[in-house]
Amino acid sequence: MELLKNGGNIKSPDGNRMKDLLNLFRWQDALDILILTYIFYRLYLWLRKKKALRMVLAILALPLFYIFAQWIDLPLSVWGLQNLWPVIIIVLVVIFQQEIREVLGNISLPSFFFGRPEGLSSKIIDKIAEAVFQMAQRKMGGLIVLQRGDNLDELIREKTLLDAEINEDILISIFNSQSPLHDGAVIIQGGRIRYAAALLPLSKSTSLPKEWGTRHRAGIGITEVSDGECIIISEERGEVLLASKGKVEKKDGKEDLKENLADLTPMGDTKDKERTWPKKILEDIPIKVLFLLLVCLLWIFVIGIRQGEVSFNIPVEYYSIPQNLEIVGEPPKEVNARLKGSQRLLSSTKPDQIRVRIDLSNAHKGINQISLAEANITTRPGITITSFYPRNIRLQLSPISNSNKKP
């Protein structure tokens, strides 16, 4: 059997599947596998801290099972998934509609692909810390949300666009009780005050202290549904809290707050700067290897279902020869045919799985001209005949001589 690819010939005499796959492998496939592995790994990192990970695993389980069913030839399972796929998708969308909305609303492409959300400079951190503790000293309540990788626009409501630079006076004036913008949160994006008077989602936690009111629940709530951080200034107690990932920590002074903000924002993360590329590559190595193997399996499947053609020498079988007649000479023993189908199916096809069967029940003594048709060729399901040669076979039948007759 000879596999044809891009006008070239790749020999596959024994249907060796692994050898065929290696022959089909190009440098573009290696690049494709690495890109998909990186995207899947970034998706895993992005969803690891979110509730949506359960949704993604449920959705990915179905195509993975479909690939598995195709690979080991489970026709009933393949048929069921092919015909019920639209219904399954609708059911999954209904079940996970809230998670899907949060994922599409929060995703930030730079953060997703590069994992480096825009950070805050040390000067901006100083200004925020100064304003926060001045407000705490004056018993002014407030919420300051620091956006990191996730887009917060879909999570906050009734916001007022400011797009102002950050300084102590502006922050303090916003949260002044006489200001029309004081009732809500300030959202800091890209080193600027993007929104004010923003309403945040409330925390659904049942373990929060009873004395904490709406301000605390809102400050914690935004960190439960995003990777942002929120500075909470308590009006009653004049204390400063920093909420991150649904957890709250009290800050005792400006330096304490600035140290935490420097750790939370990439521009001040000295630990990240110390990480070299080799160290980054070796991080989460078991997870990365797992995704690499999964993408390789996906590549094998995609290559397997890709359509291809082979040139195949098919053995000829003659049957129902009339009694007292025999074939004289050397009849054609093979027919050369071009078969079309998935490359996985073609590469695994063996000579005994395809036959040319010629019925000689109507043959007569002498020269017989037999026209071949596709009906004479028995193939595997999923493989079609595009052409074959010869289309006519010339046979000579003669009476069986006495020496060849069975006693």
Coordinates of N, CA and C in Angstrom, one line a residue, residues 42-201:
R42 N -2.6 27.9 29.6 CA -3.0 29.2 30.1 C -4.5 29.2 30.5
L43 N -5.3 28.4 29.8 CA -6.7 28.3 30.1 C -6.9 27.6 31.5
Y44 N -6.1 26.6 31.7 CA -6.1 25.9 33.0 C -5.7 26.8 34.1
L45 N -4.6 27.6 33.9 CA -4.2 28.6 35.0 C -5.3 29.6 35.2
W46 N -5.9 30.1 34.2 CA -6.9 31.1 34.3 C -8.2 30.6 35.0
L47 N -8.5 29.4 34.8 CA -9.7 28.8 35.4 C -9.5 28.1 36.7
R48 N -8.2 27.9 37.0 CA -7.9 27.1 38.2 C -8.5 27.7 39.5
K49 N -8.6 29.0 39.5 CA -9.1 29.7 40.7 C -10.5 30.0 40.6
K50 N -11.2 29.6 39.5 CA -12.6 29.9 39.3 C -13.5 28.7 39.3
K51 N -14.8 29.0 39.6 CA -15.8 28.0 39.6 C -16.0 27.4 38.2
A52 N -15.6 28.2 37.2 CA -15.9 27.7 35.8 C -15.1 26.5 35.4
L53 N -14.0 26.1 36.2 CA -13.2 25.0 35.8 C -14.1 23.7 35.7
R54 N -15.0 23.6 36.6 CA -15.9 22.4 36.6 C -16.7 22.4 35.3
M55 N -17.2 23.6 34.8 CA -17.9 23.7 33.6 C -17.0 23.2 32.4
V56 N -15.8 23.7 32.3 CA -14.9 23.4 31.2 C -14.6 21.9 31.2
L57 N -14.4 21.3 32.4 CA -14.1 19.9 32.4 C -15.3 19.1 31.9
A58 N -16.5 19.5 32.3 CA -17.7 18.8 31.8 C -17.8 18.9 30.3
I59 N -17.6 20.1 29.8 CA -17.7 20.3 28.3 C -16.6 19.5 27.5
L60 N -15.4 19.5 28.1 CA -14.3 18.8 27.4 C -14.4 17.3 27.5
A61 N -15.1 16.8 28.5 CA -15.3 15.4 28.6 C -16.0 14.8 27.4
L62 N -16.9 15.5 26.8 CA -17.7 14.9 25.7 C -16.9 14.8 24.4
P63 N -16.2 15.8 24.0 CA -15.3 15.6 22.8 C -14.2 14.6 23.0
L64 N -13.7 14.5 24.2 CA -12.6 13.6 24.5 C -13.2 12.1 24.4
F65 N -14.4 11.9 24.9 CA -15.0 10.6 24.8 C -15.3 10.3 23.3
Y66 N -15.7 11.3 22.6 CA -16.0 11.2 21.1 C -14.8 10.7 20.4
I67 N -13.6 11.4 20.7 CA -12.4 11.0 20.1 C -12.0 9.6 20.4
F68 N -12.2 9.2 21.7 CA -11.9 7.9 22.1 C -12.8 6.8 21.4
A69 N -14.1 7.2 21.3 CA -15.0 6.2 20.6 C -14.7 6.1 19.1
Q70 N -14.3 7.2 18.5 CA -13.8 7.1 17.1 C -12.6 6.2 16.9
W71 N -11.7 6.4 17.9 CA -10.4 5.8 17.7 C -10.5 4.3 17.9
I72 N -11.3 3.8 18.8 CA -11.4 2.3 19.0 C -12.6 1.7 18.3
D73 N -13.3 2.6 17.5 CA -14.4 2.1 16.7 C -15.6 1.6 17.5
L74 N -16.2 2.6 18.2 CA -17.5 2.3 18.9 C -18.6 3.0 18.2
P75 N -19.2 2.3 17.2 CA -20.1 2.9 16.3 C -21.4 3.5 17.0
L76 N -21.9 2.8 18.0 CA -23.1 3.3 18.6 C -22.8 4.6 19.4
S77 N -21.7 4.6 20.1 CA -21.4 5.8 20.9 C -21.1 7.0 19.9
V78 N -20.4 6.7 18.8 CA -20.1 7.8 17.8 C -21.4 8.3 17.2
W79 N -22.3 7.4 16.9 CA -23.6 7.8 16.3 C -24.4 8.6 17.3
G80 N -24.4 8.2 18.5 CA -25.2 8.9 19.6 C -24.7 10.3 19.8
L81 N -23.3 10.5 19.8 CA -22.8 11.8 20.0 C -23.0 12.7 18.8
Q82 N -22.8 12.1 17.6 CA -23.0 12.9 16.4 C -24.4 13.4 16.3
N83 N -25.4 12.6 16.6 CA -26.8 13.0 16.4 C -27.4 13.8 17.6
L84 N -26.8 13.6 18.8 CA -27.3 14.3 20.0 C -26.5 15.5 20.4
W85 N -25.4 15.8 19.6 CA -24.5 16.8 20.0 C -25.2 18.2 20.2
P86 N -26.1 18.6 19.3 CA -26.7 19.9 19.5 C -27.6 20.0 20.8
V87 N -28.2 18.9 21.1 CA -29.1 18.8 22.3 C -28.2 18.9 23.5
I88 N -27.0 18.2 23.5 CA -26.1 18.2 24.6 C -25.5 19.6 24.9
I89 N -25.2 20.3 23.8 CA -24.7 21.6 23.9 C -25.7 22.5 24.6
I90 N -26.9 22.4 24.1 CA -28.0 23.3 24.7 C -28.2 23.0 26.2
V91 N -28.2 21.7 26.6 CA -28.3 21.4 28.0 C -27.2 21.9 28.8
L92 N -25.9 21.8 28.3 CA -24.8 22.3 29.0 C -24.8 23.8 29.2
V93 N -25.3 24.5 28.1 CA -25.4 26.0 28.2 C -26.4 26.4 29.2
V94 N -27.5 25.7 29.3 CA -28.6 26.0 30.3 C -28.0 25.7 31.7
I95 N -27.3 24.6 31.9 CA -26.8 24.3 33.2 C -25.8 25.2 33.7
F96 N -24.9 25.6 32.8 CA -23.7 26.5 33.2 C -23.8 27.9 32.7
Q97 N -25.1 28.4 32.5 CA -25.2 29.7 31.9 C -24.6 30.8 32.7
Q98 N -24.7 30.7 34.1 CA -24.0 31.7 34.9 C -22.5 31.7 34.8
E99 N -21.9 30.5 34.8 CA -20.5 30.4 34.7 C -20.0 30.9 33.3
I100 N -20.8 30.6 32.3 CA -20.4 31.0 30.9 C -20.4 32.5 30.9
R101 N -21.4 33.2 31.5 CA -21.5 34.6 31.5 C -20.3 35.2 32.2
E102 N -20.0 34.7 33.3 CA -18.8 35.2 34.1 C -17.5 35.1 33.3
V103 N -17.3 33.9 32.7 CA -16.1 33.7 31.9 C -16.0 34.7 30.8
L104 N -17.0 34.8 30.0 CA -17.0 35.7 28.8 C -16.9 37.2 29.3
G105 N -17.4 37.5 30.4 CA -17.4 38.9 30.9 C -16.1 39.2 31.5
N106 N -15.4 38.3 32.1 CA -14.2 38.6 32.9 C -12.9 38.4 32.1
I107 N -12.9 37.7 31.0 CA -11.6 37.4 30.3 C -10.9 38.6 29.8
S108 N -9.6 38.6 30.0 CA -8.8 39.7 29.4 C -7.7 39.0 28.6
L109 N -7.6 39.3 27.3 CA -6.7 38.6 26.4 C -5.3 38.7 26.8
P110 N -4.8 39.9 27.1 CA -3.3 40.0 27.5 C -3.0 39.2 28.7
S111 N -3.9 39.2 29.7 CA -3.7 38.4 30.9 C -3.8 36.9 30.6
F112 N -4.7 36.6 29.7 CA -4.9 35.1 29.4 C -3.7 34.6 28.7
F113 N -3.2 35.3 27.7 CA -2.1 34.7 26.9 C -0.7 34.9 27.6
F114 N -0.5 35.9 28.3 CA 0.8 36.2 28.8 C 0.9 36.2 30.4
G115 N -0.3 36.1 31.0 CA -0.3 36.0 32.5 C 0.3 37.1 33.2
R116 N 0.4 38.3 32.6 CA 1.0 39.4 33.2 C 0.1 40.6 33.1
P117 N -0.9 40.7 34.0 CA -1.8 41.9 34.0 C -1.0 43.2 34.3
E118 N -1.5 44.3 33.8 CA -0.8 45.5 34.0 C -0.7 45.9 35.5
G119 N 0.4 46.2 36.0 CA 0.6 46.5 37.4 C 0.6 48.0 37.7
L120 N 0.9 48.3 39.0 CA 0.9 49.7 39.4 C 2.3 50.1 39.8
S121 N 2.7 51.3 39.5 CA 4.0 51.8 39.8 C 4.1 52.0 41.3
S122 N 5.3 52.1 41.8 CA 5.5 52.4 43.2 C 4.9 53.8 43.6
K123 N 5.0 54.7 42.7 CA 4.4 56.1 43.0 C 2.9 56.0 43.2
I124 N 2.2 55.2 42.4 CA 0.8 55.1 42.5 C 0.4 54.4 43.7
I125 N 1.2 53.3 44.1 CA 0.9 52.6 45.3 C 1.1 53.5 46.5
D126 N 2.1 54.4 46.5 CA 2.3 55.3 47.6 C 1.1 56.3 47.7
K127 N 0.6 56.7 46.6 CA -0.6 57.7 46.6 C -1.8 57.0 47.2
I128 N -2.1 55.7 46.7 CA -3.2 55.0 47.2 C -3.1 54.8 48.7
A129 N -2.0 54.3 49.2 CA -1.8 54.0 50.6 C -2.0 55.3 51.4
E130 N -1.4 56.4 51.0 CA -1.6 57.7 51.7 C -3.0 58.1 51.8
A131 N -3.8 58.0 50.7 CA -5.2 58.4 50.7 C -6.0 57.5 51.6
V132 N -5.7 56.2 51.5 CA -6.5 55.2 52.3 C -6.4 55.5 53.8
F133 N -5.2 55.7 54.3 CA -5.0 55.9 55.7 C -5.4 57.3 56.2
Q134 N -5.4 58.2 55.3 CA -6.0 59.5 55.6 C -7.5 59.4 55.8
M135 N -8.1 58.6 54.9 CA -9.6 58.3 55.1 C -9.9 57.6 56.3
A136 N -9.0 56.6 56.6 CA -9.3 55.8 57.9 C -9.2 56.7 59.1
Q137 N -8.2 57.6 59.1 CA -8.0 58.5 60.2 C -9.2 59.4 60.4
R138 N -9.8 59.8 59.3 CA -11.0 60.7 59.3 C -12.3 59.9 59.5
K139 N -12.2 58.6 59.6 CA -13.4 57.7 59.7 C -14.3 57.9 58.4
M140 N -13.7 57.9 57.3 CA -14.4 58.0 56.0 C -14.4 56.5 55.4
G141 N -15.6 56.1 55.1 CA -15.7 54.7 54.5 C -15.4 54.8 53.0
G142 N -14.9 53.7 52.5 CA -14.6 53.6 51.0 C -14.2 52.2 50.6
L143 N -14.3 52.1 49.3 CA -13.9 50.8 48.6 C -13.1 51.2 47.4
I144 N -11.9 50.6 47.3 CA -11.0 50.9 46.1 C -10.7 49.5 45.6
V145 N -11.1 49.3 44.3 CA -10.9 48.0 43.7 C -9.7 48.1 42.7
L146 N -8.7 47.2 42.8 CA -7.6 47.2 41.9 C -7.8 46.1 40.9
Q147 N -8.1 46.5 39.6 CA -8.3 45.5 38.6 C -6.9 44.9 38.2
R148 N -6.9 43.6 38.0 CA -5.7 42.9 37.6 C -5.9 42.3 36.2
G149 N -6.0 41.0 36.1 CA -6.2 40.3 34.8 C -7.6 40.3 34.3
D150 N -8.6 40.0 35.2 CA -10.0 39.9 34.8 C -10.6 41.2 34.5
N151 N -11.4 41.3 33.5 CA -12.2 42.5 33.1 C -13.4 42.6 34.1
L152 N -13.5 43.7 34.8 CA -14.5 43.9 35.8 C -15.8 44.5 35.3
D153 N -15.7 45.0 34.0 CA -16.9 45.8 33.5 C -18.2 45.1 33.6
E154 N -18.2 43.8 33.4 CA -19.5 43.0 33.4 C -19.9 42.7 34.8
L155 N -19.1 42.9 35.8 CA -19.4 42.5 37.2 C -19.9 43.7 38.0
I156 N -19.6 44.9 37.6 CA -20.0 46.1 38.3 C -21.1 46.8 37.6
R157 N -22.0 47.4 38.4 CA -23.2 48.1 37.9 C -23.3 49.5 38.3
E158 N -24.0 50.3 37.5 CA -24.3 51.7 37.8 C -23.0 52.5 38.0
K159 N -22.0 52.2 37.3 CA -20.7 52.9 37.5 C -20.7 54.2 36.7
T160 N -19.9 55.2 37.2 CA -19.7 56.5 36.6 C -18.3 56.6 36.1
L161 N -18.2 56.8 34.8 CA -16.9 56.9 34.1 C -16.1 58.2 34.5
L162 N -14.9 58.0 35.0 CA -14.1 59.2 35.4 C -12.8 59.3 34.5
D163 N -12.1 58.2 34.4 CA -10.8 58.2 33.7 C -9.9 59.3 34.2
A164 N -9.6 59.3 35.5 CA -8.8 60.4 36.1 C -7.5 59.8 36.6
E165 N -6.5 60.7 36.7 CA -5.3 60.2 37.3 C -5.4 60.0 38.8
I166 N -4.5 59.2 39.4 CA -4.6 58.8 40.8 C -3.8 59.8 41.6
N167 N -4.5 60.4 42.6 CA -3.7 61.1 43.6 C -4.6 61.2 44.9
E168 N -4.0 61.6 46.0 CA -4.7 61.5 47.3 C -5.9 62.4 47.3
D169 N -5.8 63.6 46.8 CA -6.9 64.5 46.9 C -8.1 64.0 46.1
I170 N -7.9 63.5 44.9 CA -9.1 63.0 44.2 C -9.7 61.8 44.9
L171 N -9.0 60.9 45.4 CA -9.6 59.7 46.1 C -10.3 60.2 47.3
I172 N -9.8 61.1 48.1 CA -10.4 61.5 49.3 C -11.7 62.3 49.0
S173 N -11.6 63.1 47.9 CA -12.8 63.9 47.5 C -14.0 63.0 47.0
I174 N -13.6 61.9 46.4 CA -14.7 61.0 45.9 C -15.5 60.4 47.0
F175 N -14.8 60.0 48.1 CA -15.4 59.4 49.2 C -15.9 60.3 50.3
N176 N -15.8 61.6 50.0 CA -16.4 62.6 50.9 C -17.9 62.4 51.0
S177 N -18.5 62.5 52.2 CA -19.9 62.2 52.3 C -20.8 63.2 51.5
Q178 N -20.2 64.4 51.2 CA -21.0 65.4 50.4 C -20.9 65.1 48.9
S179 N -20.0 64.2 48.5 CA -19.8 63.9 47.1 C -20.9 63.0 46.6
P180 N -21.4 63.3 45.4 CA -22.5 62.4 44.8 C -21.9 61.0 44.4
L181 N -20.6 60.9 44.4 CA -19.9 59.6 44.0 C -19.5 58.8 45.2
H182 N -19.7 59.2 46.4 CA -19.2 58.5 47.6 C -19.8 57.2 47.8
D183 N -21.0 57.0 47.4 CA -21.7 55.7 47.7 C -21.4 54.7 46.6
G184 N -20.4 54.0 46.8 CA -20.0 53.0 45.8 C -18.5 52.8 45.9
A185 N -18.0 52.1 44.9 CA -16.5 51.8 44.8 C -15.8 52.5 43.7
V186 N -14.5 52.8 43.9 CA -13.7 53.3 42.9 C -13.0 52.1 42.2
I187 N -12.9 52.1 40.9 CA -12.3 51.0 40.2 C -11.0 51.6 39.5
I188 N -9.9 51.0 39.8 CA -8.6 51.4 39.3 C -8.2 50.4 38.2
Q189 N -8.1 50.9 37.0 CA -7.7 50.1 35.8 C -6.5 50.8 35.1
G190 N -5.4 50.1 34.9 CA -4.3 50.6 34.1 C -3.7 51.8 34.7
G191 N -3.6 51.9 36.0 CA -3.0 53.0 36.7 C -3.8 54.3 36.7
R192 N -5.1 54.2 36.4 CA -6.0 55.4 36.5 C -7.3 55.0 37.2
I193 N -7.9 56.1 37.6 CA -9.3 55.9 38.2 C -10.3 55.8 37.1
R194 N -10.7 54.6 36.8 CA -11.6 54.3 35.6 C -13.0 54.7 36.0
Y195 N -13.5 54.1 37.1 CA -14.9 54.4 37.5 C -15.0 54.8 38.9
A196 N -16.1 55.4 39.2 CA -16.5 55.7 40.6 C -17.9 55.4 40.8
A197 N -18.4 55.4 42.1 CA -19.8 55.0 42.4 C -20.2 53.7 41.8
A198 N -19.3 52.8 41.7 CA -19.6 51.5 41.1 C -20.2 50.5 42.2
L199 N -21.3 49.8 41.8 CA -21.9 48.9 42.7 C -21.3 47.5 42.4
L200 N -20.8 46.9 43.5 CA -20.1 45.6 43.4 C -21.0 44.4 43.8
P201 N -20.7 43.2 43.2 CA -21.5 42.0 43.7 C -21.2 41.7 45.1

